Amino acid sequence: MAGLSLKCGECGTLLKSVEEAQEHAELTSHSNFSESTEAVLNLVCTTCGKPCRSKTETDLHTKRTGHTDFSDKTSEAAKQISLEVPKPSADLEESVVAGETSQPEEMVVPEVDAKLLEELEAMGFSKARATRALHYCGNVSVEAAVNWVVEHENDLDIDEMPLVPANKKVEPPKPALTPEEMKTKAQELRERARKKKEEEEKRMEREREKERIRVGKELLEAKRIEEENERKRMLALRKAEKEEEKRAREKIRQKLEEDKAERRRKLGLPPEDPVDAKPATPVVEEKKSFLPVKPATKAERMRDCLRSLKQNHKDDDAKVKRAFQTLMTYVGNVAKNPNEEKFRKIRLSNPSFQDRVGSLKGGIEFLELCGFEKIEGGEFLFLARDKVDMAVLNSAGSELNSAIVNPFFGVL
């Protein structure tokens, strides 16, 4: 098979042509080349179109630009290599005739921009690497030199001082942009990068906020389900206890009936007629009691009021709990600040009050037990300063606290 490249026998580099082999020999002093059937890699970045000759170059390109997709076009670009040495130019022929090539040409270090060289050395680059980068990028700018170093940092001669013929003056290409234009362009690029970074940070913050909200909702739902399951479990347990108690009473009753029948049998009496033994409606003769009936205390009335409120709205535990907490706030504010009229006066038409307490049967009645009275045609609930009873308020607070923390309050 015809050769597709030239391979350096010392470093293994594949070269496309004799010209590249000659240039490689000048830069590295390598002289052992052989024809190879292995084609030079041609990996083209699908994003920007930059060709890369090796996996190392693609890795460097990915590191610099973030582009990771490359198209292998090695077979398309591969062609049979020509081993013919290019003919020397007319000037070279004249110099050979004149005997000029008989003497070795003097090689010197190329001149580069001293200011740019100082900046590169200050950035940590060696003098040889900085000089080579400035020479091959045409002394355009520090950015161009840094880019050249990144693209050629795997070259074997990267840290060798470049040499050019003494009589050959290399004029650096003129920059395409003026310093002012370059400064403006750099400012635009920095501003664009800053805006892009800000947009990315805002997007990430929105994503984090959405995730926090989602997790919070899941936690609340899980907590609600757990509380509901616990409530159902306690109700089922209470029901089972009542059924067990009922069965125990039935066993005791049966045992008493059996003992009674046994005694009648021993006494020689006939068995008791079930109809006579259990009258349909037993008549209980009311007895007059000469003991005074103790009236219900205000604390007991408060407890009954709260129990009634919970039973009337047993399908909405959250609403009942919020009503209890609101009542606790009203009572606590009056107890802490009895001289503040704003805590002792409540507008009944207030939407918040109606939603939390007023619309629930038993809410206003509880406040009236605490001493509040309706005034101005029933528009306000007002607790006069001279009617503030700390003992009553403390009892109200205790009953509310018990209703809030006791999961069985109003259930049994």
XYZ file of C-alpha atoms in Angstrom:
412
model
C 0.000 0.000 0.000
C 1.274 3.485 -0.870
C 2.534 5.635 1.975
C 0.092 8.141 3.491
C 2.531 9.975 5.813
C 6.110 10.338 6.971
C 6.910 9.104 10.470
C 9.717 10.547 12.582
C 11.760 7.609 13.865
C 12.875 9.549 16.968
C 9.625 10.998 18.337
C 6.962 9.097 16.334
C 5.286 12.257 14.919
C 3.273 11.712 11.703
C 3.761 14.359 8.993
C 1.640 14.984 5.914
C 4.375 15.992 3.447
C 8.079 16.320 2.800
C 7.813 20.042 3.541
C 6.439 19.321 7.013
C 9.194 16.748 7.577
C 11.840 19.326 6.626
C 10.291 21.901 8.960
C 10.131 19.323 11.761
C 13.803 18.474 11.163
C 14.777 22.162 11.371
C 12.903 22.652 14.641
C 13.912 19.419 16.380
C 17.172 18.366 14.604
C 15.570 14.952 13.987
C 16.741 13.326 10.744
C 15.353 9.773 10.788
C 12.097 9.673 8.743
C 10.353 6.733 7.110
C 7.312 6.288 4.919
C 4.196 5.071 6.824
C 0.830 3.692 5.731
C -0.797 5.306 8.782
C -2.684 8.463 7.860
C -2.345 11.664 9.887
C -5.399 12.082 12.115
C -7.847 14.783 11.060
C -10.327 15.289 13.906
C -12.533 18.319 13.171
C -14.504 20.051 15.960
C -18.166 20.018 14.906
C -18.793 23.224 16.870
C -16.088 25.577 15.578
C -14.462 23.551 12.780
C -10.923 23.517 14.247
C -8.855 20.543 12.948
C -6.815 18.516 15.462
C -4.089 16.016 14.614
C -4.045 13.985 17.798
C -6.020 13.025 20.889
C -3.821 15.399 22.875
C -4.839 18.321 20.688
C -8.542 17.436 21.033
C -8.144 17.273 24.827
C -6.465 20.694 24.853
C -9.182 22.122 22.598
C -11.891 20.715 24.872
C -10.125 22.178 27.924
C -9.955 25.633 26.327
C -13.388 25.815 24.674
C -15.542 23.129 26.273
C -16.255 21.578 22.840
C -16.379 17.795 23.096
C -17.820 16.624 19.769
C -15.274 15.867 17.010
C -15.784 14.386 13.549
C -13.138 11.967 12.248
C -12.317 13.036 8.690
C -8.980 11.230 8.475
C -10.062 9.008 5.582
C -11.377 12.003 3.615
C -8.170 14.018 3.967
C -5.767 11.087 3.559
C -3.861 11.052 0.264
C -0.753 9.370 -1.055
C 2.357 11.203 0.013
C 4.805 12.493 -2.578
C 8.475 11.923 -1.738
C 9.773 14.357 -4.349
C 11.915 17.104 -2.868
C 10.610 20.541 -3.953
C 12.825 22.331 -6.435
C 14.888 25.137 -4.994
C 13.920 28.663 -5.950
C 15.902 30.790 -8.414
C 17.436 32.833 -5.583
C 18.635 29.616 -3.908
C 20.116 28.368 -7.175
C 21.957 31.645 -7.666
C 23.314 31.478 -4.139
C 24.507 27.918 -4.729
C 26.194 28.994 -7.937
C 27.833 31.915 -6.187
C 29.077 29.562 -3.446
C 27.029 31.188 -0.713
C 25.593 27.912 0.545
C 28.992 26.529 1.226
C 29.125 28.537 4.451
C 26.702 27.874 7.322
C 24.153 30.650 7.775
C 24.283 32.523 11.098
C 21.214 31.948 13.321
C 20.102 34.486 15.917
C 17.243 34.859 18.415
C 14.340 36.774 16.805
C 13.442 40.189 18.118
C 10.133 40.355 19.986
C 8.214 43.086 21.762
C 10.066 43.675 25.055
C 6.944 44.896 26.893
C 4.894 41.861 25.882
C 7.836 39.611 26.815
C 7.951 41.146 30.320
C 4.213 40.603 30.787
C 4.472 36.948 29.776
C 7.444 36.374 32.094
C 5.497 38.038 34.907
C 2.690 35.539 34.253
C 5.151 32.665 34.902
C 6.213 31.678 31.387
C 9.893 30.975 30.743
C 11.790 33.407 28.518
C 12.303 30.804 25.793
C 8.614 29.817 25.765
C 7.466 33.441 25.827
C 9.899 34.431 23.031
C 8.808 31.494 20.863
C 5.116 32.299 21.397
C 5.548 36.006 20.549
C 7.651 35.189 17.494
C 5.188 32.726 16.008
C 2.077 34.790 16.799
C 3.632 37.914 15.274
C 3.968 40.006 18.487
C 0.251 40.820 18.254
C -0.777 40.634 21.913
C -0.345 38.746 25.190
C -3.659 36.918 24.595
C -2.489 35.646 21.199
C 0.807 34.443 22.695
C -0.971 32.633 25.541
C -3.320 30.943 23.058
C -0.318 29.820 20.994
C 1.348 28.324 24.087
C -1.848 26.439 24.983
C -2.116 24.993 21.484
C 1.589 24.011 21.307
C 2.425 23.153 24.922
C 3.058 19.535 23.934
C 5.640 20.457 21.295
C 9.024 18.947 22.107
C 10.843 22.230 21.442
C 8.393 24.449 23.318
C 11.055 25.495 25.858
C 13.877 25.973 23.336
C 14.857 29.478 22.265
C 13.758 29.992 18.617
C 16.448 30.856 16.037
C 16.119 32.637 12.701
C 18.726 33.553 10.049
C 20.643 36.689 10.962
C 20.051 38.328 7.582
C 16.352 37.433 7.544
C 14.172 40.134 8.982
C 10.763 38.915 10.000
C 8.272 41.707 10.020
C 5.403 41.039 12.371
C 1.994 41.243 10.768
C 0.129 44.384 11.463
C -2.691 43.961 13.934
C -6.109 43.985 12.407
C -7.435 46.275 15.148
C -6.122 49.483 16.624
C -5.332 49.528 20.373
C -8.528 51.488 21.049
C -10.592 48.998 19.065
C -8.898 46.081 20.827
C -9.623 47.675 24.191
C -13.257 48.225 23.244
C -13.558 44.651 21.968
C -12.029 43.256 25.153
C -14.444 45.320 27.229
C -17.366 43.987 25.196
C -16.195 40.415 25.677
C -15.809 40.928 29.437
C -19.268 42.501 29.672
C -20.789 39.672 27.663
C -19.112 37.090 29.891
C -20.315 38.914 33.013
C -23.926 39.017 31.767
C -23.787 35.370 30.807
C -22.480 34.473 34.263
C -25.221 36.535 35.968
C -27.911 34.873 33.854
C -26.524 31.452 34.696
C -26.458 32.277 38.412
C -30.070 33.523 38.258
C -31.145 30.380 36.450
C -29.402 28.175 39.019
C -30.990 30.173 41.867
C -34.453 29.663 40.317
C -33.791 25.950 40.022
C -32.619 25.770 43.649
C -35.722 27.709 44.812
C -38.024 25.356 42.880
C -36.265 22.386 44.461
C -36.608 23.903 47.967
C -40.348 24.498 47.405
C -40.855 20.974 46.085
C -39.030 19.402 49.040
C -40.945 21.608 51.491
C -44.290 20.563 50.019
C -43.306 16.903 50.159
C -42.259 17.228 53.811
C -45.514 18.992 54.753
C -47.587 16.377 52.936
C -45.656 13.561 54.594
C -46.142 15.167 58.008
C -49.873 15.622 57.366
C -50.275 11.997 56.285
C -48.330 10.816 59.339
C -50.518 12.871 61.703
C -53.687 11.639 59.996
C -52.556 8.021 60.273
C -51.683 8.521 63.957
C -55.111 10.040 64.635
C -56.853 7.139 62.893
C -54.735 4.674 64.820
C -55.652 6.257 68.166
C -59.348 6.292 67.225
C -59.180 2.640 66.233
C -57.388 1.829 69.489
C -60.010 3.693 71.511
C -62.806 1.905 69.653
C -61.186 -1.449 70.315
C -60.872 -0.591 74.014
C -64.571 0.339 74.187
C -65.580 -2.897 72.480
C -63.388 -4.869 74.858
C -64.937 -3.060 77.807
C -68.413 -3.761 76.438
C -67.628 -7.479 76.088
C -66.258 -7.536 79.651
C -69.476 -5.951 81.005
C -71.561 -8.471 79.044
C -69.567 -11.354 80.552
C -70.084 -9.943 84.065
C -73.809 -9.550 83.405
C -74.069 -13.128 82.154
C -72.149 -14.339 85.201
C -74.546 -12.477 87.528
C -77.540 -13.974 85.736
C -76.065 -17.437 86.068
C -75.366 -16.911 89.798
C -78.891 -15.630 90.335
C -80.400 -18.620 88.553
C -78.223 -20.969 90.613
C -79.402 -19.396 93.889
C -83.081 -19.726 92.858
C -82.452 -23.363 91.966
C -80.897 -24.059 95.381
C -83.817 -22.357 97.114
C -86.289 -24.460 95.128
C -87.774 -21.462 93.350
C -88.935 -21.686 89.739
C -86.735 -20.046 87.095
C -87.328 -16.358 86.687
C -89.512 -15.344 83.759
C -87.356 -13.228 81.373
C -90.348 -10.958 80.679
C -90.888 -10.274 84.345
C -87.191 -9.989 85.066
C -86.608 -7.285 82.468
C -89.365 -4.724 82.310
C -89.378 -2.704 79.099
C -89.192 0.634 80.831
C -88.067 0.610 84.415
C -89.715 3.269 86.471
C -87.268 5.260 88.495
C -88.827 7.191 91.219
C -87.377 10.638 91.471
C -86.110 11.438 94.873
C -85.798 14.848 96.228
C -82.324 15.732 97.173
C -81.739 18.168 99.894
C -78.112 18.720 98.818
C -77.466 21.903 96.786
C -76.512 21.285 93.116
C -73.047 22.651 92.445
C -73.153 24.914 89.383
C -70.595 24.368 86.630
C -67.489 26.508 87.011
C -66.424 28.992 84.331
C -63.444 26.798 83.479
C -65.778 23.831 82.872
C -68.021 25.992 80.695
C -64.963 27.113 78.717
C -63.897 23.485 78.280
C -67.400 22.525 77.077
C -67.363 25.472 74.673
C -64.023 24.390 73.155
C -65.132 20.741 72.996
C -68.313 21.776 71.182
C -66.296 23.894 68.737
C -64.055 20.950 67.865
C -66.954 18.487 67.517
C -68.887 20.884 65.256
C -65.858 21.129 62.930
C -64.274 17.700 63.424
C -63.724 17.273 59.687
C -61.292 20.197 59.549
C -58.609 19.756 62.229
C -56.422 22.517 60.799
C -59.227 25.068 61.039
C -60.019 24.066 64.630
C -56.368 24.255 65.657
C -56.025 27.681 64.046
C -59.130 28.892 65.960
C -57.661 27.653 69.260
C -54.340 29.391 68.551
C -56.126 32.656 67.619
C -58.141 32.580 70.843
C -54.912 31.928 72.758
C -53.409 35.045 71.103
C -56.382 37.236 72.085
C -56.350 35.993 75.698
C -52.543 36.252 75.971
C -52.471 39.836 74.632
C -55.047 40.985 77.191
C -53.247 39.180 80.046
C -49.877 40.737 79.108
C -51.216 44.228 78.302
C -54.427 44.771 80.288
C -54.153 48.581 79.931
C -53.984 48.489 76.096
C -57.487 49.052 74.720
C -56.535 47.756 71.252
C -56.119 44.275 72.741
C -59.468 44.455 74.554
C -61.555 45.519 71.537
C -62.333 43.243 68.550
C -64.311 44.232 65.446
C -66.717 41.384 64.700
C -66.886 42.232 60.979
C -63.100 41.872 60.564
C -62.584 39.272 57.744
C -59.594 37.704 59.474
C -61.507 37.364 62.758
C -64.526 35.917 60.978
C -62.390 33.403 59.078
C -60.472 32.227 62.143
C -62.989 32.512 65.027
C -66.238 34.325 64.248
C -67.566 31.833 61.688
C -66.975 28.869 64.029
C -69.732 27.997 66.444
C -68.400 28.460 69.957
C -65.611 30.952 69.182
C -67.458 34.146 70.223
C -69.086 32.327 73.160
C -65.617 31.482 74.519
C -64.539 35.147 74.379
C -67.752 36.155 76.183
C -66.889 33.672 78.952
C -63.538 35.480 79.241
C -65.403 38.737 79.942
C -65.871 40.250 76.459
C -69.221 41.928 75.781
C -70.890 43.063 72.558
C -71.173 46.858 72.230
C -72.268 49.422 69.657
C -75.097 47.306 68.321
C -73.051 44.115 68.211
C -70.313 45.575 66.013
C -67.511 45.087 68.567
C -66.510 42.708 71.348
C -65.119 44.769 74.225
C -63.550 43.833 77.556
C -63.707 46.727 80.004
C -60.545 47.427 82.011
C -62.304 47.018 85.335
C -63.664 43.623 84.222
C -60.278 42.121 83.396
C -59.990 39.072 85.666
C -56.520 37.532 85.555
C -57.758 34.302 87.158
C -60.371 33.878 84.410
C -57.783 34.663 81.715
C -55.335 32.170 83.204
C -58.052 29.494 83.259
C -58.889 30.294 79.628
C -55.222 29.973 78.682
C -54.944 26.606 80.450
C -58.045 25.242 78.718
C -56.826 26.457 75.306
C -53.376 24.950 75.857
C -54.934 21.624 76.829
C -57.132 21.705 73.721
C -54.121 22.407 71.489
C -51.646 19.849 72.861
C -54.080 17.022 73.763
C -54.760 14.929 70.635
C -57.836 13.348 72.273
C -59.456 16.620 73.291
C -63.081 16.630 72.134
C -62.784 13.131 70.614
C -63.729 10.908 73.557
